[in-house]
XYZ file of C-alpha atoms in Angstrom:
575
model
C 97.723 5.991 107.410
C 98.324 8.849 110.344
C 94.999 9.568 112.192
C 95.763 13.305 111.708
C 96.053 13.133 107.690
C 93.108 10.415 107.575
C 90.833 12.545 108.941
C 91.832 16.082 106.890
C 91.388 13.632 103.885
C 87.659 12.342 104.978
C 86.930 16.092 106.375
C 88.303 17.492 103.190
C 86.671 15.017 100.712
C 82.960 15.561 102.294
C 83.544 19.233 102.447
C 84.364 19.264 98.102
C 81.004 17.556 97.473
C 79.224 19.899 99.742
C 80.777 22.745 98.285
C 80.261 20.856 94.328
C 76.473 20.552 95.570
C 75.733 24.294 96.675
C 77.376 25.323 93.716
C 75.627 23.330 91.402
C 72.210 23.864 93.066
C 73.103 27.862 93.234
C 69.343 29.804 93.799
C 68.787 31.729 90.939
C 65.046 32.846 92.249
C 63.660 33.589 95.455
C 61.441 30.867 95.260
C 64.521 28.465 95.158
C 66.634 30.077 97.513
C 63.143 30.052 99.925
C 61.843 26.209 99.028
C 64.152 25.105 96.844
C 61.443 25.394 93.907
C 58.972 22.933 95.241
C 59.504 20.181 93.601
C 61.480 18.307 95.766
C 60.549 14.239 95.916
C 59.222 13.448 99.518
C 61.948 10.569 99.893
C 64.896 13.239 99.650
C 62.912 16.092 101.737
C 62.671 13.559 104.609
C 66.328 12.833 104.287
C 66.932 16.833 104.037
C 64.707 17.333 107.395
C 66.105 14.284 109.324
C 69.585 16.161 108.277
C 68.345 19.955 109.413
C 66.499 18.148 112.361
C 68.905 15.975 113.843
C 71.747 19.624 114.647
C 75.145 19.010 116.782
C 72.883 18.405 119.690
C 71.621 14.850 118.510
C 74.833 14.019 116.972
C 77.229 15.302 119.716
C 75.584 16.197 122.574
C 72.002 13.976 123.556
C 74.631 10.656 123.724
C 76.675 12.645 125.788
C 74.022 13.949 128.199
C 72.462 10.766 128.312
C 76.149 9.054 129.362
C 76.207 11.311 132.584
C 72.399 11.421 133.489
C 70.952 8.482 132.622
C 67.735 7.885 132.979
C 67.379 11.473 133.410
C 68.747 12.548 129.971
C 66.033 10.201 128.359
C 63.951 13.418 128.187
C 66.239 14.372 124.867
C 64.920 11.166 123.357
C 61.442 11.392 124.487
C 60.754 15.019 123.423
C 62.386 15.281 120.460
C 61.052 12.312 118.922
C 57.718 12.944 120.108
C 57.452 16.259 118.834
C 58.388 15.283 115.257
C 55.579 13.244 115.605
C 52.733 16.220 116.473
C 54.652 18.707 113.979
C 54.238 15.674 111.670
C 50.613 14.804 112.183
C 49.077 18.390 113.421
C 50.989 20.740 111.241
C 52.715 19.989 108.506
C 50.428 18.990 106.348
C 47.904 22.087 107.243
C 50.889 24.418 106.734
C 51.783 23.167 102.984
C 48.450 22.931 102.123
C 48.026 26.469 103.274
C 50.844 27.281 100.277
C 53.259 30.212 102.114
C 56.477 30.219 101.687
C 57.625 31.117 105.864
C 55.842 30.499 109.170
C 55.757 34.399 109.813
C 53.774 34.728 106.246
C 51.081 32.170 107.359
C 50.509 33.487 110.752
C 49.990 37.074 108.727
C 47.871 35.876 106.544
C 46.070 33.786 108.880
C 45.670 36.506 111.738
C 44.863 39.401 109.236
C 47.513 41.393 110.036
C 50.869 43.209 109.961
C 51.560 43.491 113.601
C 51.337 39.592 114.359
C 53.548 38.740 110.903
C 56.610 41.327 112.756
C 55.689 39.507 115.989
C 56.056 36.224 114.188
C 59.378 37.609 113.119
C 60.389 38.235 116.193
C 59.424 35.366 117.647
C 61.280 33.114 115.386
C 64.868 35.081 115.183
C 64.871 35.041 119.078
C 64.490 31.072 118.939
C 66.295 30.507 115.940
C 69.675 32.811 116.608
C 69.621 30.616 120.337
C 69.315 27.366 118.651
C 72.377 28.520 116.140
C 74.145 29.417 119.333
C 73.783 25.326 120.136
C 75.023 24.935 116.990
C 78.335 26.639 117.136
C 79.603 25.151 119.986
C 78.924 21.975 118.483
C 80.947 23.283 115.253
C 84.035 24.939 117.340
C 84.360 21.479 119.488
C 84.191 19.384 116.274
C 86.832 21.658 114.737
C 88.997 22.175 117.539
C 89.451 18.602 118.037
C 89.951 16.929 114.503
C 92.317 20.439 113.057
C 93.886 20.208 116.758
C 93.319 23.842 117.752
C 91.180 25.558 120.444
C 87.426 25.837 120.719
C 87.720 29.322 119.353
C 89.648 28.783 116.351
C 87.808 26.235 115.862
C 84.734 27.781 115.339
C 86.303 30.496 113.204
C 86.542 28.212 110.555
C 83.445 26.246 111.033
C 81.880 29.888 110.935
C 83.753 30.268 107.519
C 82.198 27.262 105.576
C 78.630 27.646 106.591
C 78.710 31.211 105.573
C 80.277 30.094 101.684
C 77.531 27.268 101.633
C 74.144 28.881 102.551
C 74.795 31.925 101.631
C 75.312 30.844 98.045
C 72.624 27.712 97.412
C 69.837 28.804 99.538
C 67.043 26.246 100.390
C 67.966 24.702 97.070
C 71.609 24.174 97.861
C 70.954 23.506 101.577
C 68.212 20.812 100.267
C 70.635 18.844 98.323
C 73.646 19.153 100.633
C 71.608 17.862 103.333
C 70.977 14.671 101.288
C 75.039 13.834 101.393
C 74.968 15.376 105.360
C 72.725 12.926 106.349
C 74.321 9.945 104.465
C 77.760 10.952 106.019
C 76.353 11.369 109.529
C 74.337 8.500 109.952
C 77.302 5.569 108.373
C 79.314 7.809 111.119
C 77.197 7.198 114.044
C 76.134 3.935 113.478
C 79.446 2.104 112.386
C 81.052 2.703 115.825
C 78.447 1.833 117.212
C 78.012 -1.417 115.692
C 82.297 -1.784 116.486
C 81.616 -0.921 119.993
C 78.400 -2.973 120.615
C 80.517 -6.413 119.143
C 83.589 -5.488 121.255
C 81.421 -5.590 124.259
C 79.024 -7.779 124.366
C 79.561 -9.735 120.949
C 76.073 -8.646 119.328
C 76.640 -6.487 116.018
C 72.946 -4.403 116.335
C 73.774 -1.625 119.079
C 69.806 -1.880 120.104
C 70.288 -5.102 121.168
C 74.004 -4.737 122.418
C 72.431 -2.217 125.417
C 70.500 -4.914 126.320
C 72.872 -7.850 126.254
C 75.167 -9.545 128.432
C 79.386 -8.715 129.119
C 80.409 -12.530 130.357
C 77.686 -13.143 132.914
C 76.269 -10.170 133.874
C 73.864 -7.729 131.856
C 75.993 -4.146 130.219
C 73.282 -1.844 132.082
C 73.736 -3.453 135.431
C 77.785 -3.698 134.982
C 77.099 -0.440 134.370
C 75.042 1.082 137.526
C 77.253 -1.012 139.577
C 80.344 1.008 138.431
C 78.935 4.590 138.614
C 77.687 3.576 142.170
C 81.234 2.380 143.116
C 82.376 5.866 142.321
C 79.914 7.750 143.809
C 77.542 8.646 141.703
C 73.630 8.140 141.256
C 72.212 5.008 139.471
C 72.173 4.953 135.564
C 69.562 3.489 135.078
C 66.278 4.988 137.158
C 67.590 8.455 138.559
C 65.416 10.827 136.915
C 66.190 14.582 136.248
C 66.078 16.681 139.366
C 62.485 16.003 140.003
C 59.520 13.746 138.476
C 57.678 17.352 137.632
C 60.802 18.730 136.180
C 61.392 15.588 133.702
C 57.937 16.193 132.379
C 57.737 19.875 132.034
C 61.132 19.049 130.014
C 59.838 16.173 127.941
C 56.393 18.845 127.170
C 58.700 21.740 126.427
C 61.005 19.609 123.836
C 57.997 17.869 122.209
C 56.115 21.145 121.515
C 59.475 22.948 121.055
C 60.064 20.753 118.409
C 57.171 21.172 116.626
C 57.012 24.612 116.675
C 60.660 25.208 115.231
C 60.689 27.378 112.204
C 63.225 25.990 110.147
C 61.990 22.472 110.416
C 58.751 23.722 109.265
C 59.517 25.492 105.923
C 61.110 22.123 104.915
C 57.589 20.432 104.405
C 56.949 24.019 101.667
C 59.661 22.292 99.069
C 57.458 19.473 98.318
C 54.858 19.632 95.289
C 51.709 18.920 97.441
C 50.063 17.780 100.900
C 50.044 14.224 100.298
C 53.834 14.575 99.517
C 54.070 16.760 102.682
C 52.360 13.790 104.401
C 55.068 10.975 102.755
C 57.868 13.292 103.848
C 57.084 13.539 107.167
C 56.395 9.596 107.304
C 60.343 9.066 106.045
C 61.794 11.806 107.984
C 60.893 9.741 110.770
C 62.386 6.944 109.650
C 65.601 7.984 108.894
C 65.808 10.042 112.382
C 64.689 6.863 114.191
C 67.441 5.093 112.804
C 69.976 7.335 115.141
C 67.612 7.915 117.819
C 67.431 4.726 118.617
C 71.224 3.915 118.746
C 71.697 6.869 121.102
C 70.925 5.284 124.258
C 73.116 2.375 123.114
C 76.345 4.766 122.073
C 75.578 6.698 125.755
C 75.897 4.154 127.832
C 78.673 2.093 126.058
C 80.667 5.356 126.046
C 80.063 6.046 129.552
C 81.090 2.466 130.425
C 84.142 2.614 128.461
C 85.378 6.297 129.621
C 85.493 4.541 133.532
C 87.114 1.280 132.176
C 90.215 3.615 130.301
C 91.032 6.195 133.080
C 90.222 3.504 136.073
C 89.580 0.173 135.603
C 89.099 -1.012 139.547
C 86.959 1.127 140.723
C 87.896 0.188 143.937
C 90.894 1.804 143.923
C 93.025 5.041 141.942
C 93.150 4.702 138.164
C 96.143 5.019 136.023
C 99.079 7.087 136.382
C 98.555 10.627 134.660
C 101.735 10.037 132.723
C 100.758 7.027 131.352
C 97.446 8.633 130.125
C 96.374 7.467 126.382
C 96.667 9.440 123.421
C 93.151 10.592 123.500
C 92.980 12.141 126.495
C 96.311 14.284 125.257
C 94.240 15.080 122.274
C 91.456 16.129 124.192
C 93.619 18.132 126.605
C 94.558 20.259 123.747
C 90.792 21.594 123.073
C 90.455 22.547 126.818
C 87.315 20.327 126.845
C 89.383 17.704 129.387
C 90.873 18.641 132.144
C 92.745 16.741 135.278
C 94.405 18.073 138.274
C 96.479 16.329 140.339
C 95.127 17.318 143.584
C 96.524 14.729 146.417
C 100.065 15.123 144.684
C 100.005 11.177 143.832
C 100.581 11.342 139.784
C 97.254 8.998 138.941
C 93.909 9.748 138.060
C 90.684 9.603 140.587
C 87.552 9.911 139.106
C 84.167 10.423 141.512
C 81.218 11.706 142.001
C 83.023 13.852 145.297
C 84.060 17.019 143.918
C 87.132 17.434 147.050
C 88.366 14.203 145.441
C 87.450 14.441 141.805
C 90.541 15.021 139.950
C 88.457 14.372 136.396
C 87.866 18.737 136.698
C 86.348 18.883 133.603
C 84.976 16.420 131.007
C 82.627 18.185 128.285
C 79.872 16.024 127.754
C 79.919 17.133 124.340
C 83.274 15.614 123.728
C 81.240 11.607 124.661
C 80.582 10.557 121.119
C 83.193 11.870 119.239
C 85.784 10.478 121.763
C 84.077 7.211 121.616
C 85.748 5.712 119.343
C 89.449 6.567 120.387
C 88.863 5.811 123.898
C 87.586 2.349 122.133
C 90.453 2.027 119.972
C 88.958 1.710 116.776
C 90.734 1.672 113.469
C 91.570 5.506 112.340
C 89.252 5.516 109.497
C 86.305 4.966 111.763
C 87.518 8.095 114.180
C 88.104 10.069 110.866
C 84.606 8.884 110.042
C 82.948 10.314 113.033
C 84.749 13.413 112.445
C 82.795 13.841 109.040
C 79.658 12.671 110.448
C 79.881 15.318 113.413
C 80.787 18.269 111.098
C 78.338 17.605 109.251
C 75.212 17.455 111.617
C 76.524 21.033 112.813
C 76.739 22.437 109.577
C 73.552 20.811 108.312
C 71.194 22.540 110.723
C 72.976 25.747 111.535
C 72.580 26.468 107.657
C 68.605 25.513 107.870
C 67.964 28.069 110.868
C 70.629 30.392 108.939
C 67.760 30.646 106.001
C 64.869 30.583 108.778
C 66.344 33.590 110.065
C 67.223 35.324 106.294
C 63.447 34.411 104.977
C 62.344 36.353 108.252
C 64.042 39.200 107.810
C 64.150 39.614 103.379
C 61.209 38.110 102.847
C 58.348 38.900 105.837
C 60.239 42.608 107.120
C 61.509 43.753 104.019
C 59.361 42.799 101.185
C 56.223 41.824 103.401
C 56.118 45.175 105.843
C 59.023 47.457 105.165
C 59.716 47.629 101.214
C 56.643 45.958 99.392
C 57.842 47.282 96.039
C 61.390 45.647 96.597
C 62.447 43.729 93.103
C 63.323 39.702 93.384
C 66.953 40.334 92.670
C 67.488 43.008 96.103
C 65.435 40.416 98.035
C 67.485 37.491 97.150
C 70.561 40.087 98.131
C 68.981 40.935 100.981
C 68.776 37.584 102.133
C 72.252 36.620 101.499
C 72.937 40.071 103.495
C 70.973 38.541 106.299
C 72.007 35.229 106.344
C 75.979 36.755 106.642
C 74.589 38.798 109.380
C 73.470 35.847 111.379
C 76.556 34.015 111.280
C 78.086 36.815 112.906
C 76.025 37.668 115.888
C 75.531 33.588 116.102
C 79.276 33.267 116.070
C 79.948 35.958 118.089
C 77.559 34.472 121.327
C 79.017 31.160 120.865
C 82.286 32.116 121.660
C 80.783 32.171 125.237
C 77.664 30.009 125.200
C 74.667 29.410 127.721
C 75.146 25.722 128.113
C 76.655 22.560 126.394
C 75.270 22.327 122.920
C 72.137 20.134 123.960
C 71.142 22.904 126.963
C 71.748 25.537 124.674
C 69.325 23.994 121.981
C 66.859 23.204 124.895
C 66.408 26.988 125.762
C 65.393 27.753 122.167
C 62.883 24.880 121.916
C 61.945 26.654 124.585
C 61.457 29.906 123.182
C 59.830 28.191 120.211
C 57.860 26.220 122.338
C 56.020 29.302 124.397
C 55.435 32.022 120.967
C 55.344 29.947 117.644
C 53.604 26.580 118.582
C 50.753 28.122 120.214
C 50.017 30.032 117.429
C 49.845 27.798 114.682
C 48.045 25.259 116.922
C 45.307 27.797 117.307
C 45.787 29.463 113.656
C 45.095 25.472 112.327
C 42.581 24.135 114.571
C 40.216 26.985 116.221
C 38.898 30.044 113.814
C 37.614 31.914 116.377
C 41.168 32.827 117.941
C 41.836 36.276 115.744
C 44.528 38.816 115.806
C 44.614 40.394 118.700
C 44.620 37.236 120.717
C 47.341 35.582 118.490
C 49.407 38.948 118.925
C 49.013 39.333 122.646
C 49.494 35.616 123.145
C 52.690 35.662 121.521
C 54.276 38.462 123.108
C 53.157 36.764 126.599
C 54.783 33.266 126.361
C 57.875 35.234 124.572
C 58.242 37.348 127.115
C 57.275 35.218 130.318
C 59.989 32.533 129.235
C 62.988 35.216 128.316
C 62.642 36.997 131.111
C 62.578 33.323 133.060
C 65.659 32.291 131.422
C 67.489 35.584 131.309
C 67.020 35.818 135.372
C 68.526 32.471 136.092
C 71.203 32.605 133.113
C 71.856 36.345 132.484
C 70.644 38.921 129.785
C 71.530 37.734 127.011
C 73.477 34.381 128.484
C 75.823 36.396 129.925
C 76.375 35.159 133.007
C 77.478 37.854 134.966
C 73.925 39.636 134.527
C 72.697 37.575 135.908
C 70.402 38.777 139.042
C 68.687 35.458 140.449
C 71.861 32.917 139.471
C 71.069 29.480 138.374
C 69.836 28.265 141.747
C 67.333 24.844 141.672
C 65.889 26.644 145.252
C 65.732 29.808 142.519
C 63.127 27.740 139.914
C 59.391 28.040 139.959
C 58.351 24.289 141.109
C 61.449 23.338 140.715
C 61.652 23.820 137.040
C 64.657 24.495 135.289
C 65.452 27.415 132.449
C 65.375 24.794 129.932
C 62.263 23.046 130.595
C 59.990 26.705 130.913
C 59.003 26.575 127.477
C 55.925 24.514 128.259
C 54.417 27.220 131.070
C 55.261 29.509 128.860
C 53.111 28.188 126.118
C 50.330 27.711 128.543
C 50.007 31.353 129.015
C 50.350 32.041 125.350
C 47.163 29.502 124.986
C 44.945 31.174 128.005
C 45.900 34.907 127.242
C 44.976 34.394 123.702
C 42.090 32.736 124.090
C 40.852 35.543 127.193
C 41.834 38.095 124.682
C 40.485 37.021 121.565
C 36.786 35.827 123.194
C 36.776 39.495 124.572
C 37.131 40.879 121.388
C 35.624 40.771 117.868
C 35.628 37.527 116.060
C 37.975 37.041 112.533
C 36.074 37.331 109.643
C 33.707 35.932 107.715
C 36.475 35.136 104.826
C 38.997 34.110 107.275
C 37.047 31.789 109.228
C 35.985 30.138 106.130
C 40.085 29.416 104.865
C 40.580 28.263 108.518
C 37.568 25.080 108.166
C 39.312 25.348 104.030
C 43.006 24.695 105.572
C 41.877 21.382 108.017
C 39.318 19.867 105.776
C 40.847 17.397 103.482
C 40.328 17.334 99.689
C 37.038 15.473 98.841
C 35.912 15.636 102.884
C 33.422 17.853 101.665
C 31.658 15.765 99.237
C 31.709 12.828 101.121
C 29.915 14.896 104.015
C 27.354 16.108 101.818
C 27.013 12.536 100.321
């Protein structure tokens, strides 16, 4: 069958069970359309949050990155996967056993007041509307490509389907829709990668393929040897601008990570902390599964990009005209783009940009290119098309109900409207989470960054206001309002005003007033990576403030030592 038709039927098919699923699972309560009822088994919530987790950026974009940096782009892998890990063991279970329905309601309750909850608010729709941003450029590239328009038609339509589906199911809907996401994404990362690894060096597991041998010599070193001959750095040890830089990055994605909002609220839909606990345990299971075939996919599709458009490195590659279908395809997004610029007809890729006629190869497009450029059957391309789609939509619609829950549930009913009935707040938040999907559209026409650097700055953001405060809210009852509050605003405010200086107001680049200048960065560190600094001044300024200042009370401190202490403890202790 055509490629074209194959993949509207694969596309097609997995969008009718999404669409069966959020209409069966329709929220008929704000409790489901918040957390899903909370009931959901542990086994399917850590499917659900390895599906709202792992966004556009692990699926698309961290192979990609990791293709054209290396070593360097093993910060993705590092950070994010370490800071499921602390959100797993440090907050999750505190936060469900706590018993709120959003992260802006327990820092409230937990800090006494009003003022911190709005903060709170704020805090998470700054990080969560950026992170959407990521997403939507991950959704208009998948689109463009497989319906064969441009980036922004494509992302009309992806902006279309994730409005029908989490604006009408809610956590509940999203919940169960994530289940068949996740199934569809990872069969659609791993079986090309299992294709790819065989055709290369003849071992089926992808793990073991990066390791193993093509004829005589090892993939990695084949590898380094032909990004060197082209003029670039070596795969396989150059690290990310500077040895300070890669670990203010790692820090700022690990605590980034655990500090995002809509990953959070997943670990509220199960019955109770142990099944918080077992969650968390499986989420990390099922994320490790593609985390640990990206480095494998990344270099492979690095390896295999060189070997298509110029086989002897040694010399020019193949004549433009003769150029295979997939980089036609490709051409059509606008995400590829060669120019012919010593008038010969043929292709030279390097690492010199007077020479480079490559002008423009989206590191986005890496893994869902992979398997053309590899010539694999069409029902493994369509395949990857369906899993792509699908790890956009799955976390754009989480941070979609992050962001509605904010505004419905903590603004309106929690500050603004008190009295509001159940049936205007559920409206409310369907108002809200249509609202969203317009101002997240409407920046990711033009975005900041690829997807992954776009989804960087708002771990980030998340990074520097929420984690700090739900570190301290969990583990230190001293720390009271004013401290949270002030804290908060600082690492907020310290990292916008960072990013916004090097990447413009609002990631407009023309507003920019300091450009995005490495002799620009503080230590050398980039936008991305400021989240960590940030969150360092949100610790110290809360602390100074809230030591300077009267203590929380009596009642407060007492739920704080209630929150960490496990069922039982207490007993034991006094025993």
């Amino acid at each position: 069958m055509e490629l074209q038709t194959l993949t509207y039927l694969v596309v097609g098919l997995t969008f009718a069970v999404y669409i069966a699923i959020a209409i069966w699972a329709r929220a008929d309560s704000t409790k489901e359309f918040y957390v899903a009822g909370g009931g959901i088994h542990p086994i399917a919530n850590g499917m659900a949050t390895a599906a709202d987790w792992m966004s556009a950026a692990s699926f698309i974009s961290m192979a990609g990155l990791i293709a054209f940096l290396g070593y360097g782009g093993s910060v993705f892998l590092m950070g994010w996967t370490g800071g499921f890990v602390l959100l797993a063991m440090l907050l999750a279970p505190y936060l469900r056993k706590y018993g709120k329905f959003t992260v802006p309601e327990f820092i409230g309750d937990r800090f006494y007041s009003r003022a911190a909850r709005i903060v709170a608010v704020v805090c998470l729709i700054v990080a969560s509307v950026t992170y959407v941003i990521g997403q939507m450029k991950g959704i208009g590239v998948a689109f463009s490509r497989f319906l064969e328009v441009d980036y922004d038609s494509g992302l009309m339509i992806g902006m279309v389907i994730v409005f029908f589906y989490s604006v009408l199911g809610g956590m509940k809907g999203i919940t169960y829709t994530q289940i068949a996401q996740y199934c569809v994404l990872i069969f659609a990362y791993t079986i090309p990668a299992i294709f790819i690894s065989l055709n290369l060096t003849g071992n089926p597991i992808p793990q073991l393929g990066l390791g193993s041998t093509m004829g005589e010599t090892f993939l990695l070193d084949r590898l380094d040897q032909v990004v060197m001959d082209l003029g670039f750095a070596e795969y396989t040890t150059t690290a990310r601008l500077s040895t300070l830089n890669m670990f203010v990055y790692t820090l700022t994605l690990m605590i980034g990570t655990a500090g995002l909002p809509h990953v959070i609220i997943r670990f509220f839909t199960v019955p109770t902390v142990q099944a918080a606990r077992s969650s968390a345990g499986w989420a990390l299971v099922f994320i490790a599964i593609l985390y640990t075939t990206a480095p494998a996919v990344a270099a492979m599709a690095r390896l295999n990009l060189i070997n298509t458009i110029q086989p002897d490195t040694s010399r020019a590659g193949i004549a433009y005209a003769d150029r295979p279908s997939w980089f036609k395809n490709w051409e059509k997004t606008g995400l590829l783009q060669y120019e012919d610029k010593n008038g010969d007809g043929r292709i030279h890729y390097s690492a010199d940009n007077q020479a480079n006629e490559m002008v423009k190869v989206d590191q986005d497009i890496m893994v869902l290119a992979n398997p053309e450029i590899a010539q694999l059957p069409n029902w493994v391309i369509a395949l990857v098309a369906a899993g792509g789609l699908a790890a956009a939509l799955s976390t754009a619609a989480g941070l979609l109900l992050a962001i509605s829950s904010a505004i419905s549930h903590d603004l309106l009913k929690g500050v603004l409207m008190p009295a509001i009935s159940e049936r205007n707040e559920l409206r409310a938040s369907r108002l809200a989470m249509a609202g969203a999907i317009g101002v997240a559209g409407y920046l990711g026409f033009n975005p900041p960054d690829f997807a992954a650097g776009t989804v960087a700055l708002a771990f980030g953001l998340a990074a520097s206001s929420i984690f700090p405060v739900l570190m301290m809210g969990v583990f230190n009852k001293r720390i009271n309002k004013e401290g949270a509050v002030a804290g908060m605003l600082t690492g907020l405010t310290l990292t916008l005003l960072y990013v916004f200086q090097h990447k413009g107001v609002m990631f407009v680049a023309s507003t920019s007033f300091l450009g995005d200048l490495p002799q620009n960065w503080f230590l050398g560190i980039e936008p991305n990576a400021f989240g960590a600094v940030g969150a360092l001044c949100n610790f110290v300024v809360a602390f100074a403030v809230s030591y300077a200042t009267k203590p929380p009370p009596q009642e407060v401190q007492d739920l704080v030592e209630y929150v960490r202490i496990p069922v039982g403890a207490e007993a034991a202790q006094q025993h």
